[in-house]
Amino acid sequence: MGKDTALGAPPLETKHFQHNSAPEWLRDGSPHVWRPYTQMQTAAPALPVVTAKGVYLTLADGRELIDGIASWWTACHGYGHAHIIDAMAKQLDEMPHVMFGGIGHEPGYKLASRLAQLLPGDLDHVFFADSGSVAVEIALKMALQYWLNKGKEGRASFVTFRNGYHGDTIGAMSVSDPEDGMHRIFKGHLKEPYLLDIPASVEELDEIDRFLADKYKSIAAMILEPLVQGAGGMKFHDPEVLTGLSDIASKYDILLIADEIFTGFGRTGSMFACEQAGIVPDIICLGKALTGGTISLAATIARSHVYEAFLSDDPEKSLMHGPTYMGNPLACAAANASLDLFETEPRFQQIKAIEGRLKVGLEPCSDLERVIDVRVKGAIGVVQVDDLGDIDWLREEAIRRGIWLRPFGDIVYLTPSFIIEEQELAQLTGAIVSLLSDWNERAL
Ligand SMILES: *Cc1c(COP(=O)(O)O)cnc(C)c1O
């Protein structure tokens, strides 16, 4: 134990956060676990969760919280859906993993066909990865090599958008917002993309067109999060703007990479956000809810013309990529089961109902002095404020009200599981209204 103290154990009790009965594993493990996006010196301790079922997280001390954000937007069917668990149990028994190099297996090949079927147009060629960031890396690499394989040397830059977020690995960071994003400390140390603003309306598309008219010969691809920029602050844009951006990219023969890692699988109200704009990107990245929030899996899917640029007698023109756990059968079985649920359960009706209830439930927040905007799209509800202030206070007050939230930047948001009941959703929105009313008073 002396050793742990020497390592600088973070406090298990903080000004806002008391652990009446922190379990032993949390006490013993806390000095050793380096947590995500966390200032380890000052952070409140992690919340000890022991089980997750439906929309509920159960804490070590027995309390139950309604999860407002579905574990970073992944658990779209709620936790522990029997259909997914059964499919995974069966796969675990038969073959949890084999390599994908030279070996094929039914869960992976089935999933590839199903994704190709579901995705618009000729997005037919599925390259599996193990996380969203890696799927983005693969998309960027594909785009660069696409031009090299075609014998066009100078197409090496990317166009990206303010408030964009595409992951935490170096390539993904380099196409995320370098100024306001979470990686701004690295500004000047990464290859810089052309950073543009997403036009507020179709009238402003001309500016983008003019910019690209000059530059397009140096550009490999444009990457964006269609309709909703997630980790950059849950910012929305209209489908017409997205259609316009896609038109401009194709006018200048710039590949369009749609990062649907957050928006994919129903979150914005359609299976994929691109469908609402009627566009078919050249490359699309999927992840997060792909396995219904059970296990990590991601995919980069290319249109036929992209795929065909890699076909050759020359082995050098192959895509030289292959994550060790690529196409993990257990993860593919989970993803197939998750896709089943979109067919057998009324997800899109549920999303529509959630959208209506989020609008009504969060509306009272717009009366608060320090609230700047309340917006809803699909199963995403956002309250944007002038300044969140003490995020630990907000988090603790949410827990006190029986809900789990993760406010960031200048927003408090909800991205619940699609199976959430009306009454549970009312508890979430009601808690946010009460929480932000207290916060509004407190801050003034
Ligand atoms: C979460 C996210 C990523 C990164 O996915 P990881 O699985 O965390 O690596 C990339 N792009 C978008 C839009 C995301 O929301």
Short mmCIF file of C-alpha atoms in Angstrom, two decimals, residues 106-414:
data_model
loop_
_atom_site.label_atom_id
_atom_site.label_comp_id
_atom_site.label_asym_id
_atom_site.label_seq_id
_atom_site.Cartn_x
_atom_site.Cartn_y
_atom_site.Cartn_z
CA GLU A 106 -19.17 -16.54 -41.54
CA PRO A 107 -19.79 -13.68 -39.06
CA GLY A 108 -17.34 -11.41 -40.91
CA TYR A 109 -18.43 -12.27 -44.45
CA LYS A 110 -22.10 -12.02 -43.50
CA LEU A 111 -21.57 -8.68 -41.84
CA ALA A 112 -19.75 -7.28 -44.87
CA SER A 113 -22.64 -8.30 -47.16
CA ARG A 114 -25.20 -6.86 -44.80
CA LEU A 115 -23.41 -3.53 -44.44
CA ALA A 116 -23.05 -3.29 -48.22
CA GLN A 117 -26.80 -3.97 -48.54
CA LEU A 118 -27.72 -1.35 -45.95
CA LEU A 119 -25.41 1.42 -47.11
CA PRO A 120 -26.51 3.69 -49.95
CA GLY A 121 -25.23 3.35 -53.53
CA ASP A 122 -22.19 1.25 -54.27
CA LEU A 123 -20.59 1.52 -50.83
CA ASP A 124 -19.89 -2.17 -51.22
CA HIS A 125 -16.33 -2.86 -50.10
CA VAL A 126 -15.87 -3.30 -46.37
CA PHE A 127 -12.53 -3.10 -44.61
CA PHE A 128 -12.82 -4.01 -40.92
CA ALA A 129 -10.93 -2.24 -38.15
CA ASP A 130 -10.91 -2.42 -34.40
CA SER A 131 -11.83 1.11 -33.38
CA GLY A 132 -13.25 4.27 -34.87
CA SER A 133 -9.94 6.12 -34.92
CA VAL A 134 -8.34 3.27 -36.83
CA ALA A 135 -11.24 3.24 -39.30
CA VAL A 136 -10.51 6.92 -39.92
CA GLU A 137 -6.78 6.24 -40.34
CA ILE A 138 -7.66 3.61 -42.92
CA ALA A 139 -9.97 6.01 -44.76
CA LEU A 140 -7.21 8.65 -44.94
CA LYS A 141 -4.68 6.07 -46.08
CA MET A 142 -7.11 4.75 -48.69
CA ALA A 143 -7.67 8.26 -50.01
CA LEU A 144 -3.95 9.00 -50.28
CA GLN A 145 -3.19 5.71 -51.98
CA TYR A 146 -6.19 6.03 -54.28
CA TRP A 147 -4.46 8.99 -55.95
CA LEU A 148 -1.01 7.37 -55.89
CA ASN A 149 -2.42 4.23 -57.51
CA LYS A 150 -3.92 6.44 -60.19
CA GLY A 151 -0.52 8.04 -60.77
CA LYS A 152 -1.50 11.46 -59.39
CA GLU A 153 1.28 12.54 -57.07
CA GLY A 154 0.28 15.89 -55.59
CA ARG A 155 -3.01 14.95 -53.96
CA ALA A 156 -1.87 14.69 -50.36
CA SER A 157 -3.87 17.21 -48.33
CA PHE A 158 -7.20 16.95 -46.59
CA VAL A 159 -10.09 19.35 -46.22
CA THR A 160 -11.76 19.29 -42.84
CA PHE A 161 -14.22 21.40 -40.89
CA ARG A 162 -14.21 23.49 -37.76
CA ASN A 163 -15.57 21.54 -34.76
CA GLY A 164 -14.83 18.28 -36.53
CA TYR A 165 -13.66 15.33 -34.47
CA HIS A 166 -12.37 12.14 -36.07
CA GLY A 167 -10.50 10.31 -33.34
CA ASP A 168 -7.44 10.32 -31.12
CA THR A 169 -4.71 8.73 -33.22
CA ILE A 170 -2.22 11.01 -34.99
CA GLY A 171 -3.81 10.92 -38.46
CA ALA A 172 -7.32 11.28 -37.07
CA MET A 173 -6.14 14.12 -34.81
CA SER A 174 -4.60 15.89 -37.77
CA VAL A 175 -7.99 16.13 -39.52
CA SER A 176 -9.86 17.15 -36.36
CA ASP A 177 -10.37 20.81 -35.45
CA PRO A 178 -6.84 21.98 -34.58
CA GLU A 179 -7.95 25.13 -32.77
CA ASP A 180 -11.02 24.41 -30.68
CA GLY A 181 -10.76 20.64 -30.56
CA MET A 182 -9.49 18.58 -27.66
CA HIS A 183 -6.10 18.17 -29.31
CA ARG A 184 -5.32 21.87 -29.63
CA ILE A 185 -2.16 21.47 -27.54
CA PHE A 186 -0.68 19.70 -30.58
CA LYS A 187 -1.29 22.60 -32.95
CA GLY A 188 1.78 23.17 -35.04
CA HIS A 189 3.00 19.65 -34.41
CA LEU A 190 0.72 17.82 -36.81
CA LYS A 191 0.26 18.02 -40.55
CA GLU A 192 -2.31 20.75 -41.02
CA PRO A 193 -5.41 20.23 -43.11
CA TYR A 194 -7.35 22.95 -44.90
CA LEU A 195 -9.76 23.94 -42.16
CA LEU A 196 -13.10 25.37 -43.32
CA ASP A 197 -16.35 26.37 -41.67
CA ILE A 198 -19.39 24.28 -42.39
CA PRO A 199 -21.62 26.74 -44.26
CA ALA A 200 -24.55 27.94 -42.16
CA SER A 201 -26.77 27.84 -45.25
CA VAL A 202 -26.68 26.77 -48.89
CA GLU A 203 -26.00 30.41 -49.87
CA GLU A 204 -22.58 30.14 -48.27
CA LEU A 205 -21.54 27.10 -50.27
CA ASP A 206 -20.04 29.36 -52.95
CA GLU A 207 -17.23 30.31 -50.63
CA ILE A 208 -16.19 26.68 -50.30
CA ASP A 209 -16.45 26.26 -54.04
CA ARG A 210 -14.17 29.25 -54.65
CA PHE A 211 -11.66 28.02 -52.09
CA LEU A 212 -11.46 24.57 -53.65
CA ALA A 213 -11.32 25.88 -57.23
CA ASP A 214 -7.82 27.07 -56.36
CA LYS A 215 -6.61 24.21 -54.28
CA TYR A 216 -8.22 21.01 -55.46
CA LYS A 217 -5.17 19.65 -57.26
CA SER A 218 -3.42 19.28 -53.91
CA ILE A 219 -6.36 17.70 -52.11
CA ALA A 220 -6.93 13.99 -51.61
CA ALA A 221 -10.19 14.09 -49.71
CA MET A 222 -12.70 16.08 -47.70
CA ILE A 223 -13.64 14.52 -44.38
CA LEU A 224 -16.71 15.42 -42.36
CA GLU A 225 -19.25 14.16 -39.85
CA PRO A 226 -22.55 14.27 -41.72
CA LEU A 227 -25.42 16.27 -40.09
CA VAL A 228 -24.04 16.23 -36.55
CA GLN A 229 -20.53 16.99 -35.39
CA GLY A 230 -20.38 14.95 -32.19
CA ALA A 231 -17.38 15.39 -29.92
CA GLY A 232 -16.80 18.90 -31.33
CA GLY A 233 -19.92 20.10 -29.50
CA MET A 234 -22.96 18.35 -31.05
CA LYS A 235 -23.29 20.95 -33.80
CA PHE A 236 -25.95 20.37 -36.47
CA HIS A 237 -26.08 21.32 -40.13
CA ASP A 238 -28.85 20.94 -42.69
CA PRO A 239 -29.04 18.06 -45.13
CA GLU A 240 -29.08 20.63 -47.98
CA VAL A 241 -25.68 21.92 -46.87
CA LEU A 242 -24.35 18.38 -46.77
CA THR A 243 -25.68 17.72 -50.27
CA GLY A 244 -24.00 20.93 -51.42
CA LEU A 245 -20.65 19.94 -49.92
CA SER A 246 -20.88 16.54 -51.56
CA ASP A 247 -21.65 18.19 -54.93
CA ILE A 248 -18.64 20.48 -54.61
CA ALA A 249 -16.35 17.58 -53.67
CA SER A 250 -17.45 15.65 -56.73
CA LYS A 251 -17.19 18.73 -58.98
CA TYR A 252 -13.48 19.00 -58.08
CA ASP A 253 -12.92 15.26 -58.00
CA ILE A 254 -12.09 15.32 -54.29
CA LEU A 255 -12.94 12.12 -52.41
CA LEU A 256 -15.60 12.57 -49.75
CA ILE A 257 -15.07 10.68 -46.50
CA ALA A 258 -18.16 10.57 -44.30
CA ASP A 259 -17.28 9.79 -40.71
CA GLU A 260 -20.52 8.23 -39.44
CA ILE A 261 -18.92 6.70 -36.38
CA PHE A 262 -21.25 8.77 -34.20
CA THR A 263 -24.19 9.37 -36.57
CA GLY A 264 -24.47 5.83 -38.00
CA PHE A 265 -27.11 3.30 -36.92
CA GLY A 266 -30.13 5.48 -36.43
CA ARG A 267 -28.84 8.20 -34.13
CA THR A 268 -29.94 11.11 -36.37
CA GLY A 269 -33.26 9.51 -37.34
CA SER A 270 -32.21 7.51 -40.41
CA MET A 271 -29.95 4.46 -40.50
CA PHE A 272 -27.13 6.67 -41.82
CA ALA A 273 -27.09 10.47 -41.75
CA CYS A 274 -25.95 10.60 -45.41
CA GLU A 275 -29.33 9.20 -46.46
CA GLN A 276 -31.09 12.39 -45.33
CA ALA A 277 -28.98 14.37 -47.77
CA GLY A 278 -29.33 11.77 -50.53
CA ILE A 279 -25.56 11.51 -50.90
CA VAL A 280 -23.21 8.59 -51.39
CA PRO A 281 -19.77 9.43 -49.98
CA ASP A 282 -16.74 7.76 -51.57
CA ILE A 283 -15.68 6.31 -48.24
CA ILE A 284 -17.68 5.93 -45.04
CA CYS A 285 -16.44 5.11 -41.53
CA LEU A 286 -18.58 3.21 -39.05
CA GLY A 287 -17.95 2.24 -35.44
CA LYS A 288 -19.46 2.97 -32.03
CA ALA A 289 -23.03 1.53 -32.25
CA LEU A 290 -21.97 -1.06 -34.87
CA THR A 291 -21.97 -3.80 -32.21
CA GLY A 292 -24.82 -2.29 -30.20
CA GLY A 293 -22.37 -1.15 -27.54
CA THR A 294 -20.95 -4.55 -26.65
CA ILE A 295 -17.46 -4.84 -28.08
CA SER A 296 -15.10 -2.78 -30.21
CA LEU A 297 -15.46 -3.02 -33.98
CA ALA A 298 -15.30 -0.48 -36.77
CA ALA A 299 -15.31 -0.50 -40.56
CA THR A 300 -14.17 1.62 -43.47
CA ILE A 301 -16.35 1.07 -46.53
CA ALA A 302 -15.43 2.21 -50.03
CA ARG A 303 -17.39 2.75 -53.20
CA SER A 304 -16.52 0.60 -56.17
CA HIS A 305 -14.45 3.21 -57.99
CA VAL A 306 -12.24 3.60 -54.91
CA TYR A 307 -11.88 -0.15 -54.46
CA GLU A 308 -11.09 -0.62 -58.15
CA ALA A 309 -8.16 1.80 -57.92
CA PHE A 310 -6.46 -0.85 -55.76
CA LEU A 311 -6.99 -3.70 -58.24
CA SER A 312 -3.88 -4.41 -60.27
CA ASP A 313 -1.30 -7.02 -61.28
CA ASP A 314 1.05 -5.02 -59.12
CA PRO A 315 1.12 -6.12 -55.43
CA GLU A 316 2.41 -2.65 -54.52
CA LYS A 317 -1.04 -1.28 -55.26
CA SER A 318 -2.72 -3.35 -52.56
CA LEU A 319 -4.01 -1.72 -49.42
CA MET A 320 -1.23 -2.53 -46.97
CA HIS A 321 -3.24 -2.60 -43.80
CA GLY A 322 -4.41 -5.36 -41.48
CA PRO A 323 -5.14 -4.86 -37.80
CA THR A 324 -4.23 -8.01 -35.83
CA TYR A 325 -7.77 -8.46 -34.54
CA MET A 326 -9.33 -7.41 -37.85
CA GLY A 327 -12.84 -8.77 -38.36
CA ASN A 328 -12.88 -10.38 -34.92
CA PRO A 329 -15.62 -13.05 -35.17
CA LEU A 330 -17.05 -12.31 -31.73
CA ALA A 331 -17.41 -8.62 -32.60
CA CYS A 332 -18.87 -9.45 -36.04
CA ALA A 333 -21.41 -11.79 -34.41
CA ALA A 334 -22.41 -8.95 -32.08
CA ALA A 335 -22.73 -6.56 -35.04
CA ASN A 336 -24.87 -9.03 -37.01
CA ALA A 337 -27.15 -9.45 -33.99
CA SER A 338 -27.35 -5.68 -33.60
CA LEU A 339 -28.40 -5.34 -37.26
CA ASP A 340 -31.06 -8.03 -36.67
CA LEU A 341 -32.57 -5.82 -33.99
CA PHE A 342 -32.94 -2.92 -36.41
CA GLU A 343 -35.04 -5.31 -38.51
CA THR A 344 -37.05 -7.01 -35.78
CA GLU A 345 -37.67 -4.22 -33.27
CA PRO A 346 -39.29 -0.84 -33.97
CA ARG A 347 -36.11 1.24 -33.65
CA PHE A 348 -37.06 4.02 -36.06
CA GLN A 349 -40.44 4.53 -34.39
CA GLN A 350 -38.65 4.68 -31.05
CA ILE A 351 -36.14 7.23 -32.37
CA LYS A 352 -38.99 9.37 -33.73
CA ALA A 353 -40.75 9.22 -30.34
CA ILE A 354 -37.51 10.08 -28.52
CA GLU A 355 -37.01 13.08 -30.81
CA GLY A 356 -40.46 14.45 -29.94
CA ARG A 357 -40.00 13.83 -26.23
CA LEU A 358 -36.54 15.38 -26.13
CA LYS A 359 -37.95 18.53 -27.76
CA VAL A 360 -40.74 18.82 -25.22
CA GLY A 361 -38.66 17.67 -22.25
CA LEU A 362 -35.66 19.96 -22.79
CA GLU A 363 -37.68 22.98 -23.94
CA PRO A 364 -37.90 24.56 -20.44
CA CYS A 365 -34.10 24.92 -20.49
CA SER A 366 -34.41 27.62 -23.14
CA ASP A 367 -35.94 29.95 -20.50
CA LEU A 368 -32.76 29.85 -18.45
CA GLU A 369 -30.69 32.99 -18.72
CA ARG A 370 -27.39 31.29 -19.38
CA VAL A 371 -28.66 28.77 -21.91
CA ILE A 372 -27.67 29.68 -25.45
CA ASP A 373 -29.41 26.99 -27.46
CA VAL A 374 -31.56 23.90 -27.10
CA ARG A 375 -31.51 21.61 -30.13
CA VAL A 376 -32.68 18.12 -31.00
CA LYS A 377 -32.06 15.83 -33.95
CA GLY A 378 -33.14 12.20 -33.90
CA ALA A 379 -32.14 10.73 -30.56
CA ILE A 380 -29.73 13.57 -29.75
CA GLY A 381 -30.77 16.34 -27.38
CA VAL A 382 -28.41 19.21 -26.65
CA VAL A 383 -28.46 22.13 -24.25
CA GLN A 384 -25.72 24.60 -25.03
CA VAL A 385 -24.75 27.11 -22.33
CA ASP A 386 -22.42 30.09 -22.02
CA ASP A 387 -19.94 28.30 -19.77
CA LEU A 388 -20.37 24.98 -17.97
CA GLY A 389 -18.08 25.97 -15.12
CA ASP A 390 -17.50 23.19 -12.62
CA ILE A 391 -18.17 20.00 -14.59
CA ASP A 392 -17.63 17.81 -11.49
CA TRP A 393 -20.44 19.66 -9.76
CA LEU A 394 -22.76 19.01 -12.71
CA ARG A 395 -21.82 15.38 -12.84
CA GLU A 396 -22.33 14.87 -9.13
CA GLU A 397 -25.68 16.68 -9.17
CA ALA A 398 -26.78 14.46 -12.06
CA ILE A 399 -25.80 11.37 -10.08
CA ARG A 400 -27.72 12.70 -7.09
CA ARG A 401 -30.77 12.89 -9.38
CA GLY A 402 -30.26 9.31 -10.49
CA ILE A 403 -28.89 9.94 -13.98
CA TRP A 404 -25.53 9.53 -15.72
CA LEU A 405 -24.37 12.40 -17.91
CA ARG A 406 -21.07 13.52 -19.35
CA PRO A 407 -21.23 17.24 -20.05
CA PHE A 408 -18.31 18.61 -22.07
CA GLY A 409 -17.22 21.82 -23.77
CA ASP A 410 -20.26 24.07 -23.48
CA ILE A 411 -22.99 21.43 -23.62
CA VAL A 412 -25.07 19.06 -21.57
CA TYR A 413 -26.52 16.43 -23.87
CA LEU A 414 -28.57 13.26 -24.07
#
